[in-house]
Coordinates of C-alpha atoms and ligand atoms in Angstrom, one line a residue:
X1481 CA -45.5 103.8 51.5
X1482 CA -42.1 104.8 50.8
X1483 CA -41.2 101.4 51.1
X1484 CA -43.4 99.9 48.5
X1485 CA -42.5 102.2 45.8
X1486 CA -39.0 101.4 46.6
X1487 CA -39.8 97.5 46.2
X1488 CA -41.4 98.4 43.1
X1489 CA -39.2 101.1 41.7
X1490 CA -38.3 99.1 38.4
X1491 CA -41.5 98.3 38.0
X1492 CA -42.7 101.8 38.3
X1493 CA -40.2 103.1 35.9
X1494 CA -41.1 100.9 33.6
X1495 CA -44.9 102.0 33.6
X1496 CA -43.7 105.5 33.5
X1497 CA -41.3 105.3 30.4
X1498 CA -44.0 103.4 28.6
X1499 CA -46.4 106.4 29.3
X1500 CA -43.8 109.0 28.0
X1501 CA -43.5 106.7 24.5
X1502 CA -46.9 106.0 24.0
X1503 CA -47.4 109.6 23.5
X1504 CA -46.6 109.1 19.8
X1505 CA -48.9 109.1 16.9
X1506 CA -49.3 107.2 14.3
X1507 CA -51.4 108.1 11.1
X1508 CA -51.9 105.0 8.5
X1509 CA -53.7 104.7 5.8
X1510 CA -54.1 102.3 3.1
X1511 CA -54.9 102.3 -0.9
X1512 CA -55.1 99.2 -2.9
X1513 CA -55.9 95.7 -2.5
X1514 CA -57.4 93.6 0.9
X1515 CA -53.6 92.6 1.4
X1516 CA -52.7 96.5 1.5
X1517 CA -55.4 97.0 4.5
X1518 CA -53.9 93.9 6.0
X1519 CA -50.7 94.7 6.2
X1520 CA -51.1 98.3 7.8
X1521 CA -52.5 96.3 10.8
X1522 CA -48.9 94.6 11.0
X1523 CA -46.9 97.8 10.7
X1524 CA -49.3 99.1 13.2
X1525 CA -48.7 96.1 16.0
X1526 CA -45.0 96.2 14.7
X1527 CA -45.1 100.0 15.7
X1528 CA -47.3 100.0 18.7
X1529 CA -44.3 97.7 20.1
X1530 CA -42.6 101.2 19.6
X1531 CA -45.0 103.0 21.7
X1532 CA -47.1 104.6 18.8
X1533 CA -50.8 104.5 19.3
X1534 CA -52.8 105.3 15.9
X1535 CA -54.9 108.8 15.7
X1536 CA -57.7 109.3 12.9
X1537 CA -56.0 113.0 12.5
X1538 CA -53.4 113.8 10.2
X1539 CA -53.0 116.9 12.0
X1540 CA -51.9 115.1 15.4
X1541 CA -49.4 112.5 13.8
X1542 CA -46.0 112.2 14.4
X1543 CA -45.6 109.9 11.6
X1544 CA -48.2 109.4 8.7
X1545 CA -47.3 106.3 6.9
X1546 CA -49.5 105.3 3.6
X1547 CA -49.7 102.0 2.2
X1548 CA -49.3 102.4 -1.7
X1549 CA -50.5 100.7 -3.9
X1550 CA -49.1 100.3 -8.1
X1551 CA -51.6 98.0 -9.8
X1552 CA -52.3 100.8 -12.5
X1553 CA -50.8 104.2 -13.0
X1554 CA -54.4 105.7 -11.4
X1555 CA -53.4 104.4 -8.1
X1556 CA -50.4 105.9 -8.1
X1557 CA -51.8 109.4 -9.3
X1558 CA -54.4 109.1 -5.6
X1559 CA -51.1 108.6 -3.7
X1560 CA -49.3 111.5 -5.1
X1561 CA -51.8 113.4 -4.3
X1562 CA -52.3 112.5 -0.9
X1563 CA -48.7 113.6 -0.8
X1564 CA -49.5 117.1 -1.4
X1565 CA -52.0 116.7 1.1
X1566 CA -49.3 115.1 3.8
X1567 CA -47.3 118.3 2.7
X1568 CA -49.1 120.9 3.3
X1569 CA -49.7 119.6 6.6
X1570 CA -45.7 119.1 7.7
X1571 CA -45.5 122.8 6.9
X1572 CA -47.7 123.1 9.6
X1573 CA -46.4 120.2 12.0
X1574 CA -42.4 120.2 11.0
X1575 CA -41.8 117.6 13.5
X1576 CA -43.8 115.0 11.1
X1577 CA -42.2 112.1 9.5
X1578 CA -43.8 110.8 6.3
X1579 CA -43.2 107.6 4.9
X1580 CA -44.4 105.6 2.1
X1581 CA -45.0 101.8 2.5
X1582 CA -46.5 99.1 0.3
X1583 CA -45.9 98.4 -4.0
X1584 CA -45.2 102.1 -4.8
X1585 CA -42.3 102.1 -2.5
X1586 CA -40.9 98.5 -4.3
X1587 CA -41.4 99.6 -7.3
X1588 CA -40.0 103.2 -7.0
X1589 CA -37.2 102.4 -4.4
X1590 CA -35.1 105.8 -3.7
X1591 CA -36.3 107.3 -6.7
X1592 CA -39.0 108.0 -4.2
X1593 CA -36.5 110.0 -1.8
X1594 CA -35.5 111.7 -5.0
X1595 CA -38.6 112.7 -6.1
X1596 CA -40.8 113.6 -3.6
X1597 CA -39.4 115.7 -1.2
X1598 CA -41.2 115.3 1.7
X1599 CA -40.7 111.4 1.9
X1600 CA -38.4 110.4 4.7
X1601 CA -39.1 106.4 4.5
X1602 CA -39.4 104.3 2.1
X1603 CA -40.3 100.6 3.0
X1604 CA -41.1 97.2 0.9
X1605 CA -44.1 94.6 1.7
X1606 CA -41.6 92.6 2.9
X1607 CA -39.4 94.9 5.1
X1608 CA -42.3 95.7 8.1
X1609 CA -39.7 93.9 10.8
X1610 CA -37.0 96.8 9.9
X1611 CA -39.5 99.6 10.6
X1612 CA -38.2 100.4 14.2
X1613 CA -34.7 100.8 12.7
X1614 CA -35.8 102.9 9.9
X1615 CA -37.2 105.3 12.3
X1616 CA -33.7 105.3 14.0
X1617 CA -32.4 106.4 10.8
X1618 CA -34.6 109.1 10.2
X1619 CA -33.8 110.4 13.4
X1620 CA -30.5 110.7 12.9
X1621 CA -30.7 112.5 9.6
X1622 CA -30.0 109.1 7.5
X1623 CA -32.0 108.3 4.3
X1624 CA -34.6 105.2 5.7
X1625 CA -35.3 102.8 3.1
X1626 CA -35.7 99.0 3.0
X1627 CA -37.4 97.4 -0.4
X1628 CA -35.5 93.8 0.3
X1629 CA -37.6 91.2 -0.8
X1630 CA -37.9 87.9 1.0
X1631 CA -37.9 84.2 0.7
X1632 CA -39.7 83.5 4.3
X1633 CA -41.2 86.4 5.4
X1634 CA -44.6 86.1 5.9
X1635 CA -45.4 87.9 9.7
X1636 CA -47.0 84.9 10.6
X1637 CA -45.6 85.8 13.9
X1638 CA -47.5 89.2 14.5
X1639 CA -50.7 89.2 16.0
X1640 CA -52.3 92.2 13.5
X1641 CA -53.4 95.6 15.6
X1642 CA -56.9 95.7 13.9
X1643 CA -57.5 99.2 11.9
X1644 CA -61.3 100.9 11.3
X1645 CA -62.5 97.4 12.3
X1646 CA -66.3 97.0 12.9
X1647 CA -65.1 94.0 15.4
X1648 CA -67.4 91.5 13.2
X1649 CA -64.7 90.9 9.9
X1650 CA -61.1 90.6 9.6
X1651 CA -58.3 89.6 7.2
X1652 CA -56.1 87.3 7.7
X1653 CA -53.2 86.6 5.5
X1654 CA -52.1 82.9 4.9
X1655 CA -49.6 83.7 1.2
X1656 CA -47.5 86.5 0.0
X1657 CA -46.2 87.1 -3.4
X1658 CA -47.2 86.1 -6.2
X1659 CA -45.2 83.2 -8.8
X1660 CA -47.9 83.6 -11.9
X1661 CA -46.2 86.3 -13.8
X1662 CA -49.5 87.8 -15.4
X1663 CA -47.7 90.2 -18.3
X1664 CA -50.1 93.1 -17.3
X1665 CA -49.4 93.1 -13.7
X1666 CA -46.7 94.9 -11.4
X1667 CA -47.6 92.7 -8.3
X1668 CA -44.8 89.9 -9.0
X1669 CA -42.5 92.9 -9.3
X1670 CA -43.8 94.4 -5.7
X1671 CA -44.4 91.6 -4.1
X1672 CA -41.7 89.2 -4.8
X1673 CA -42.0 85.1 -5.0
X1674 CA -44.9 83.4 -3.3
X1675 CA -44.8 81.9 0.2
X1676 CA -46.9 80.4 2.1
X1677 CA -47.3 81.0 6.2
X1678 CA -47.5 78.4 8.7
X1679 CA -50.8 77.0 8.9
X1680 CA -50.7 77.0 12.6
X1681 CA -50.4 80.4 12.7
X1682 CA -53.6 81.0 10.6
X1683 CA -55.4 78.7 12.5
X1684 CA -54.2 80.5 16.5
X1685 CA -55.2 83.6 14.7
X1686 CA -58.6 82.3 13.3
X1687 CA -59.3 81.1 16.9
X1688 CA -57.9 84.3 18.4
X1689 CA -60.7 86.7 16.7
X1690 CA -63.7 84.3 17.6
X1691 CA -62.8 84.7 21.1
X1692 CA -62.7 88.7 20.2
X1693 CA -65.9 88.3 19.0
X1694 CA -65.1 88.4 15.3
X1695 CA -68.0 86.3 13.0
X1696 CA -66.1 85.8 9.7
X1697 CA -63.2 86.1 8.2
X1698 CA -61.3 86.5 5.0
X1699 CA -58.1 84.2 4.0
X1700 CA -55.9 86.9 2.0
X1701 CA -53.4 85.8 -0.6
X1702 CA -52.6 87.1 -4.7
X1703 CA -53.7 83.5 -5.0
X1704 CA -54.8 81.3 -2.4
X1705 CA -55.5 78.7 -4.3
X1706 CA -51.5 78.0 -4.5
X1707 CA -51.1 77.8 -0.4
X1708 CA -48.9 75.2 0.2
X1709 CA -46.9 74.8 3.6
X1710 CA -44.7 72.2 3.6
X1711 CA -42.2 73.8 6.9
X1712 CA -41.5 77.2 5.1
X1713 CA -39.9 78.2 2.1
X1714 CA -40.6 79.4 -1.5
X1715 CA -43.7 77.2 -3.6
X1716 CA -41.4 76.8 -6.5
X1717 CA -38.6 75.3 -4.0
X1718 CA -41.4 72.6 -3.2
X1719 CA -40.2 69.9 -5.4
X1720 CA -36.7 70.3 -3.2
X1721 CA -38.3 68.9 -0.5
X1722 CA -38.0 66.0 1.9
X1723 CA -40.5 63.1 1.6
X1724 CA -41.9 63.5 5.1
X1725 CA -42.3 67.2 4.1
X1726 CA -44.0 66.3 0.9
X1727 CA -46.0 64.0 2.8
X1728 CA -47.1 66.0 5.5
X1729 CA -47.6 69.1 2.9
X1730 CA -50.8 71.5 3.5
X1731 CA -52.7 72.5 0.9
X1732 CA -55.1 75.3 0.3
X1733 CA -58.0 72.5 0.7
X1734 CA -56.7 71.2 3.8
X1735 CA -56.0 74.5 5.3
X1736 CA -59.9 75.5 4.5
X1737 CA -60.9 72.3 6.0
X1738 CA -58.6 73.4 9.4
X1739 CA -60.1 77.0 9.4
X1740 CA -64.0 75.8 9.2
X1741 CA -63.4 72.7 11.9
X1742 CA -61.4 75.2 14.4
X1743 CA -64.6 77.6 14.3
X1744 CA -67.5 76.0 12.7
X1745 CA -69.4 78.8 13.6
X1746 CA -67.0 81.5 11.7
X1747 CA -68.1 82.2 8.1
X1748 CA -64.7 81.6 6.7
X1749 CA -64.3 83.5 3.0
X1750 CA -61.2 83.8 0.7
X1751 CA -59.6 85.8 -1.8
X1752 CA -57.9 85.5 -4.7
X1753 CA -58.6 82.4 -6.4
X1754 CA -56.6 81.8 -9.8
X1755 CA -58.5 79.9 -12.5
X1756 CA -55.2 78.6 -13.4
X1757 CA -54.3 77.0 -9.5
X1758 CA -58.2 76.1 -8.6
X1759 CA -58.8 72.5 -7.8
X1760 CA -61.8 71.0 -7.4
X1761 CA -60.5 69.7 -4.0
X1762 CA -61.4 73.3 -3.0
X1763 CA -64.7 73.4 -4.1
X1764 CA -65.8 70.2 -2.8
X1765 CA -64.5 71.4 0.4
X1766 CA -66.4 74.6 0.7
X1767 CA -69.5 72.6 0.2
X1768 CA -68.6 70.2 3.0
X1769 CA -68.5 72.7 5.1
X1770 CA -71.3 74.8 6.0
X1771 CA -69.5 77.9 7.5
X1772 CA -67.4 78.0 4.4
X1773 CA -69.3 81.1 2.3
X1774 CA -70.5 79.8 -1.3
X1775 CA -68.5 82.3 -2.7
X1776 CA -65.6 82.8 -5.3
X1777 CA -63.6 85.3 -6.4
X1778 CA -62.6 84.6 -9.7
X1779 CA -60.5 86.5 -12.3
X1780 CA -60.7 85.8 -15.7
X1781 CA -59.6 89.2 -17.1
X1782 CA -60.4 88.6 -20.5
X1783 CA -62.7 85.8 -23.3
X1784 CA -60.2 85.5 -26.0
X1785 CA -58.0 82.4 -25.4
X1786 CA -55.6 84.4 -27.8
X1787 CA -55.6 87.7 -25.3
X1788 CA -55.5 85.4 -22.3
X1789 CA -52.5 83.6 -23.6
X1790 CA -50.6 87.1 -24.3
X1791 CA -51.7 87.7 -20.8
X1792 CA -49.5 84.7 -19.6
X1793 CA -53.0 83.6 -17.5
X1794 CA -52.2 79.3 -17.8
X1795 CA -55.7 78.2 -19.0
X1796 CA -58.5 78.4 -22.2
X1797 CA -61.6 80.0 -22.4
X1798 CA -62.9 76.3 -22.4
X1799 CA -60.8 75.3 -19.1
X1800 CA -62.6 78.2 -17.0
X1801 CA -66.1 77.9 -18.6
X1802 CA -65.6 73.8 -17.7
X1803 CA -64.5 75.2 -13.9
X1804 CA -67.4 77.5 -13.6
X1805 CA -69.7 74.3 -14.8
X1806 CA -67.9 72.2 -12.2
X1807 CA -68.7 75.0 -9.2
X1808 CA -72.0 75.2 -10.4
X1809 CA -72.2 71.2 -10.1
X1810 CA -70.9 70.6 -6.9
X1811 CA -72.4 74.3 -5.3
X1812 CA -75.6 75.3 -7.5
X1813 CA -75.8 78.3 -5.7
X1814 CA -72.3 79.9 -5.6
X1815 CA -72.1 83.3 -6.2
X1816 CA -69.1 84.5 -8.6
X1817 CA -67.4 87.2 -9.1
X1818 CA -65.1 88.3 -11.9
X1819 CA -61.9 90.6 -13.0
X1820 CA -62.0 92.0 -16.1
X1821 CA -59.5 94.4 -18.4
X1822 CA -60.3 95.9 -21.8
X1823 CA -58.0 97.2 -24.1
X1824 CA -54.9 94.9 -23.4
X1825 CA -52.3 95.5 -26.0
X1826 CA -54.0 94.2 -29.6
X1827 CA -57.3 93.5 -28.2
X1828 CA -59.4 93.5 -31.2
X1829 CA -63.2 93.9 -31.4
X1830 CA -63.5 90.1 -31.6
X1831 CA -61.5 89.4 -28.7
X1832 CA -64.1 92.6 -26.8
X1833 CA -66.7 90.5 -28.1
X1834 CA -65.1 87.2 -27.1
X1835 CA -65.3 88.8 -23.4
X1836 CA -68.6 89.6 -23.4
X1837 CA -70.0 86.2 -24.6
X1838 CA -68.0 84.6 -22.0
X1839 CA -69.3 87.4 -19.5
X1840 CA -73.3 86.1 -21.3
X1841 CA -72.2 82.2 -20.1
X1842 CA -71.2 83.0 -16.7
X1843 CA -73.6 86.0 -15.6
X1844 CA -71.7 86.7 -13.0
X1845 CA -72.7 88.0 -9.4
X1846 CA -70.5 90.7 -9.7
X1847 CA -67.3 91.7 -11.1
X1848 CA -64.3 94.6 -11.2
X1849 CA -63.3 96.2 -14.4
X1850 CA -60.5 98.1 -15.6
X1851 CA -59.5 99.4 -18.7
X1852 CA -55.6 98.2 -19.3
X1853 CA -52.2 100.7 -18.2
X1854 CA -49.1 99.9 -18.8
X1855 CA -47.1 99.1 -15.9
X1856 CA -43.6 100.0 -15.7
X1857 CA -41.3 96.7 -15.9
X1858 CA -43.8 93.8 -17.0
X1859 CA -43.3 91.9 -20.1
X1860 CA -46.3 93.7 -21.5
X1861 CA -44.8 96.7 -21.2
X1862 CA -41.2 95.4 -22.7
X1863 CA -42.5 93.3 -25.3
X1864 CA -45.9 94.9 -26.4
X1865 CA -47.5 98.1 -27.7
X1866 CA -49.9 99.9 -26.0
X1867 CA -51.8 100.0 -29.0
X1868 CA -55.4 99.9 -28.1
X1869 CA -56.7 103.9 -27.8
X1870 CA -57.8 105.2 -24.9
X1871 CA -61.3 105.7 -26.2
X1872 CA -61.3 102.7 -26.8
X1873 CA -60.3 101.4 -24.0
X1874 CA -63.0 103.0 -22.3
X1875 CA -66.2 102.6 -25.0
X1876 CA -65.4 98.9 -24.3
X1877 CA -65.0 99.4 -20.5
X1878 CA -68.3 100.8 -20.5
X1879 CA -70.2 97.8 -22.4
X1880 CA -68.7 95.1 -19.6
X1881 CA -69.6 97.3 -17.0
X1882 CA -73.3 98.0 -18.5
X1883 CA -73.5 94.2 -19.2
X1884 CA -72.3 93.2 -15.8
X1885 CA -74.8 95.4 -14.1
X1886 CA -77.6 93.7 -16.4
X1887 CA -76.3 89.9 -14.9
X1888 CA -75.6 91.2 -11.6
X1889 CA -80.0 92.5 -11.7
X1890 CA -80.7 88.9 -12.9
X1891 CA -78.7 87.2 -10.1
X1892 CA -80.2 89.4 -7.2
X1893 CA -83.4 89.0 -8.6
X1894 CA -83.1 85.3 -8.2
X1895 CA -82.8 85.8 -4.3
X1896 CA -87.2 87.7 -4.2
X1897 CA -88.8 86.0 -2.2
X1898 CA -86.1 83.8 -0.3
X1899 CA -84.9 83.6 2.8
X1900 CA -80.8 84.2 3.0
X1901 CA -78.9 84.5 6.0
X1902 CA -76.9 88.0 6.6
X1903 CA -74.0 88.6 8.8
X1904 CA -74.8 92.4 10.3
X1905 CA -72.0 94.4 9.8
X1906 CA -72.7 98.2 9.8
X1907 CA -75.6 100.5 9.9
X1908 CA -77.0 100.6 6.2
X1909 CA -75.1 103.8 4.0
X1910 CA -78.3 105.1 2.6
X1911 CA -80.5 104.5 5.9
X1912 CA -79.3 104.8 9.7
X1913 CA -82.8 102.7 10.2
X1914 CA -81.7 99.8 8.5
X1915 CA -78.9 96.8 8.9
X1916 CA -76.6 96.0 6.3
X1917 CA -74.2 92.8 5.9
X1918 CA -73.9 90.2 3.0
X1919 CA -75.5 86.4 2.2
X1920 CA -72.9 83.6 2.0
X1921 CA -72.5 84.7 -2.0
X1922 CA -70.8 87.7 -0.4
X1923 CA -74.1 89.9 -2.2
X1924 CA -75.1 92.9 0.0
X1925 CA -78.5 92.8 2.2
X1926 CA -80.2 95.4 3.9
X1927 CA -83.1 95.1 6.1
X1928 CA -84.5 97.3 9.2
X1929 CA -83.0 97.0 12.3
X1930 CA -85.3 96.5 14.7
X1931 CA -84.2 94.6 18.0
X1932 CA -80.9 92.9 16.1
X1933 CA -77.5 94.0 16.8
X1934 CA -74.2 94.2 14.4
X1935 CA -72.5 90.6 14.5
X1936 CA -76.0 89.0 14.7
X1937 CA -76.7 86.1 12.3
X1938 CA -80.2 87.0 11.1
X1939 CA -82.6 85.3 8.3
X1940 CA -83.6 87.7 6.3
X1941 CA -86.9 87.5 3.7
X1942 CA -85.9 89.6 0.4
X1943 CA -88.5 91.4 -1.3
X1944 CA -87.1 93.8 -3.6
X1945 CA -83.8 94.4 -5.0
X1946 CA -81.3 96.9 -6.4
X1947 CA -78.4 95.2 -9.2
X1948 CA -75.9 95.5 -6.2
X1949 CA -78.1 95.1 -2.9
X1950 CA -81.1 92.9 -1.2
X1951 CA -83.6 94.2 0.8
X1952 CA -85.7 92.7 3.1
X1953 CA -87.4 92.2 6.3
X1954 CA -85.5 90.0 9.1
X1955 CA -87.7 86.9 10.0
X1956 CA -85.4 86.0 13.1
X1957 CA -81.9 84.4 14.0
X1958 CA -80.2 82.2 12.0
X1959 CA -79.3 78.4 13.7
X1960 CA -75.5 80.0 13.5
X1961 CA -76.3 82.4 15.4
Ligands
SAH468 N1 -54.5 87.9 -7.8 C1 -54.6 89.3 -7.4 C2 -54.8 90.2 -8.5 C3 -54.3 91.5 -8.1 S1 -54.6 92.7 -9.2 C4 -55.7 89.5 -6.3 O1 -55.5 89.1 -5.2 O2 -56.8 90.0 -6.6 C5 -56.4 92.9 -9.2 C6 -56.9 93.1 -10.5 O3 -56.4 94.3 -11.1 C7 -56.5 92.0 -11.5 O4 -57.3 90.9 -11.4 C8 -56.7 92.7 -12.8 O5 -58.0 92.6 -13.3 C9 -56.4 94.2 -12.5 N2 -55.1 94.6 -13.0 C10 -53.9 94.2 -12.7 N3 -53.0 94.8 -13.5 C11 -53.6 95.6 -14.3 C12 -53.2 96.6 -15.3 N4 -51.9 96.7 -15.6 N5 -54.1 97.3 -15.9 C13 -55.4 97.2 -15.6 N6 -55.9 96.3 -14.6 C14 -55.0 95.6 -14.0
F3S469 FE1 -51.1 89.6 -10.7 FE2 -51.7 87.4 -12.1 FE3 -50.5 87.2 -9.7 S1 -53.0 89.2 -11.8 S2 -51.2 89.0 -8.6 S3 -49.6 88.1 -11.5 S4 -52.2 85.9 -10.5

């Protein structure tokens, strides 16, 4: 017996300080964009490396870390406030680290260690790697922070720890950054130039989660539309590069095509597509491809081509209404969805109205609206007044968001009485009885749940409808199933 333990004794200790680290806790959570919930489940694998496990329980952490998120000034006023919350806690638990990851942290830097007290780390989307040294930092009584942007970094070598997942649907990022320079938006600012990650990467992982069990998944980029992996590097250093790279380039097309043919039966969806960077290339290839989700995210923000050119977005009115045709075309039954702001700086009646009549042409699926808030640092904010008041702002808010509701009853009405196939994701909100999941146009479906189980592929018969969800009876497996 002795002698055993003896052989193994380096073994053994091993085990044994593993045990003693993995005692720490980890509390994440995330505000913000996919990419935000995404990149927790990096810093969490980055961390469990470190022997933190993640708890549910504020209360029980060692270290809380929150993923931040700047897109508008609201965002920011929800994380402040969970600061208070985090504080109030550490009063209790003085042995708690917090720190603050994610587009807050870019943007503010140390101001953040300045200003908020209880904040002992402050790390950038692009500084995850650095986390374990950070920690040392704090430790030692050091200020932690890291907001260096990068030129490569894209974690493409971290297999993600998956957070609050239902096992079914994951992310999976294949760009970071973003090159457009919208003049309303902070991400450029946050999240540094765009990159693209190695497509083999994406496609291990892709193949990784079916063998988990996962049924679909979500390519994650500010603009996926603009993947292009040509060996590494920055997209605008693309034209630097050699002929074989050029030649052997990947674009977002290709990279679709490589995710549906590794799993032809994962759904495969995407998100963000850019009106500006959307080729038809794309299109064609999602309707090539069954397990490819007729689906498209896609942003216009505004219907005046005199706001949209103020809001640096690369392309007319006319350019996205001959896109939307051209989808339409080559997928009849695409569902589209849309992002919308009111009250950019000298958005006049005409230009609301513009919106709305483009809004009447597209009748969109569904959409996300915002009214307009100046963020700190973008040319909107250095070269324009806010001039358009807050009433305002909202009065016309409300009329896209009362108008979208309208399309988005006409579009789920044109599902009575067909058959559409839903993914089963969770137990409905409303009912514990009933299934819900979403159709290929990415609309939500609930049905009863009779003998089918979460990641089923079921056929489901609508009969009625809500503007936002289909319900309906399950008439048996789908062929993907
Ligand atoms: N391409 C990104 C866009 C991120 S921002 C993506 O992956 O979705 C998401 C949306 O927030 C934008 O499409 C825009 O409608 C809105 N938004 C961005 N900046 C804003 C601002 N300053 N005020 C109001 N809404 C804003
Ligand atoms: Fe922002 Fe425009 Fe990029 S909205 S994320 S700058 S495409």
């Amino acid at each position: 017996m002795e002698k055993i333990i003896d052989e193994n004794k380096q073994g053994e200790s091993l085990v044994l300080e593993q045990k003693k680290d993995n005692t720490k806790k980890l509390f994440i959570e995330s505000y913000g964009c996919a990419m935000n919930f995404s990149d927790s489940e990096i810093v969490a694998s980055i961390l469990s490396d470190q022997g933190y496990n993640t708890t549910q329980h504020l209360e029980d952490a060692d270290l809380v870390l929150v993923n931040t998120c700047s897109i508008r000034d609201k965002a920011e006023q929800t994380i402040r406030k969970r600061l208070e919350k985090y504080n109030a806690v550490k009063k209790i638990n003085p042995g708690m680290k917090v720190g603050v990851l994610g587009c807050m942290a870019e943007r503010l830097k140390s101001k953040f260690l300045e200003e908020e007290k209880i904040v002992d780390l402050v790390v950038g989307p692009d500084a995850y790697k650095d986390l374990p040294n950070l920690l040392s930092d704090v430790d030692e009584g050091r200020d932690a922070i890291n907001v260096i942007l990068s030129k490569e970094e894209t974690y493409g070598d971290i297999s993600p720890v998956r957070l609050n997942s239902n096992g079914i649907t994951a992310f999976v990022s294949i760009t970071r950054g973003c090159d457009n320079m919208c003049t309303f938006c902070v991400v450029p600012f946050t999240r540094g130039r765009e990159r693209s990650r190695d497509p083999q990467s994406i496609i291990e992982e892709v193949n990784d989660l079916w063998n988990k069990g996962y049924k679909e998944v979500t390519l994650l980029g500010q603009n996926v539309d603009s993947y292009l992996w040509y060996g590494g590097g920055l997209k605008k250093d693309f034209d630097k590069a050699t002929d074989i790279q050029k030649a052997t380039a990947v674009s977002f097309s290709n990279l679709l095509e490589l995710c549906a043919k590794a799993q032809p039966k994962m759904r495969i969806r995407f998100s963000t597509s850019n009106p500006q960077d959307m080729t038809l290339d794309v299109v064609e290839t999602m309707a090539k491809y069954d397990n490819i989700c007729n689906y498209i995210h896609l942003p216009v923000q505004s219907g005046s081509n005199r706001i949209l050119k103020e809001m640096n977005r690369q392309h007319t009115v006319e350019e996205y209404k001959a896109l939307i045709d051209n989808i339409r075309r080559i997928i009849p039954d695409c569902g589209i969805s849309q992002d919308m702001i009111t009250g950019f700086p000298t958005e006049t009646e005409a230009d609301h109205q513009d919106t709305l009549s483009l809004m009447d042409y597209v009748k969109y699926d569904f959409g996300y609206m915002f009214a307009y808030s100046e963020r700190p640092g973008t040319l909107a904010e250095r070269k324009m007044e806010d001039d358009v008041p807050h009433e305002i702002k909202k009065r016309r808010l409300a009329e896209i968001v009362a108008l979208q509701q309208k399309h988005s009853q006409y579009r789920t009405e044109q599902f009575l009485g067909k058959t559409v196939e839903v993914l089963i994701e969770k137990p409905s909100k409303k009912s514990d009885a009933h299934w819900s999941g979403r159709n290929p146009q990415s609309t939500v479906v609930v049905f009863p749940k009779e003998n089918y189980k979460v990641g089923d592929f079921v056929n489901v018969k609508v009969t009625d409808c809500t503007s936002a969800t289909l319900i309906g009876e399950a008439v048996g497996y789908s062929k993907n199933n």
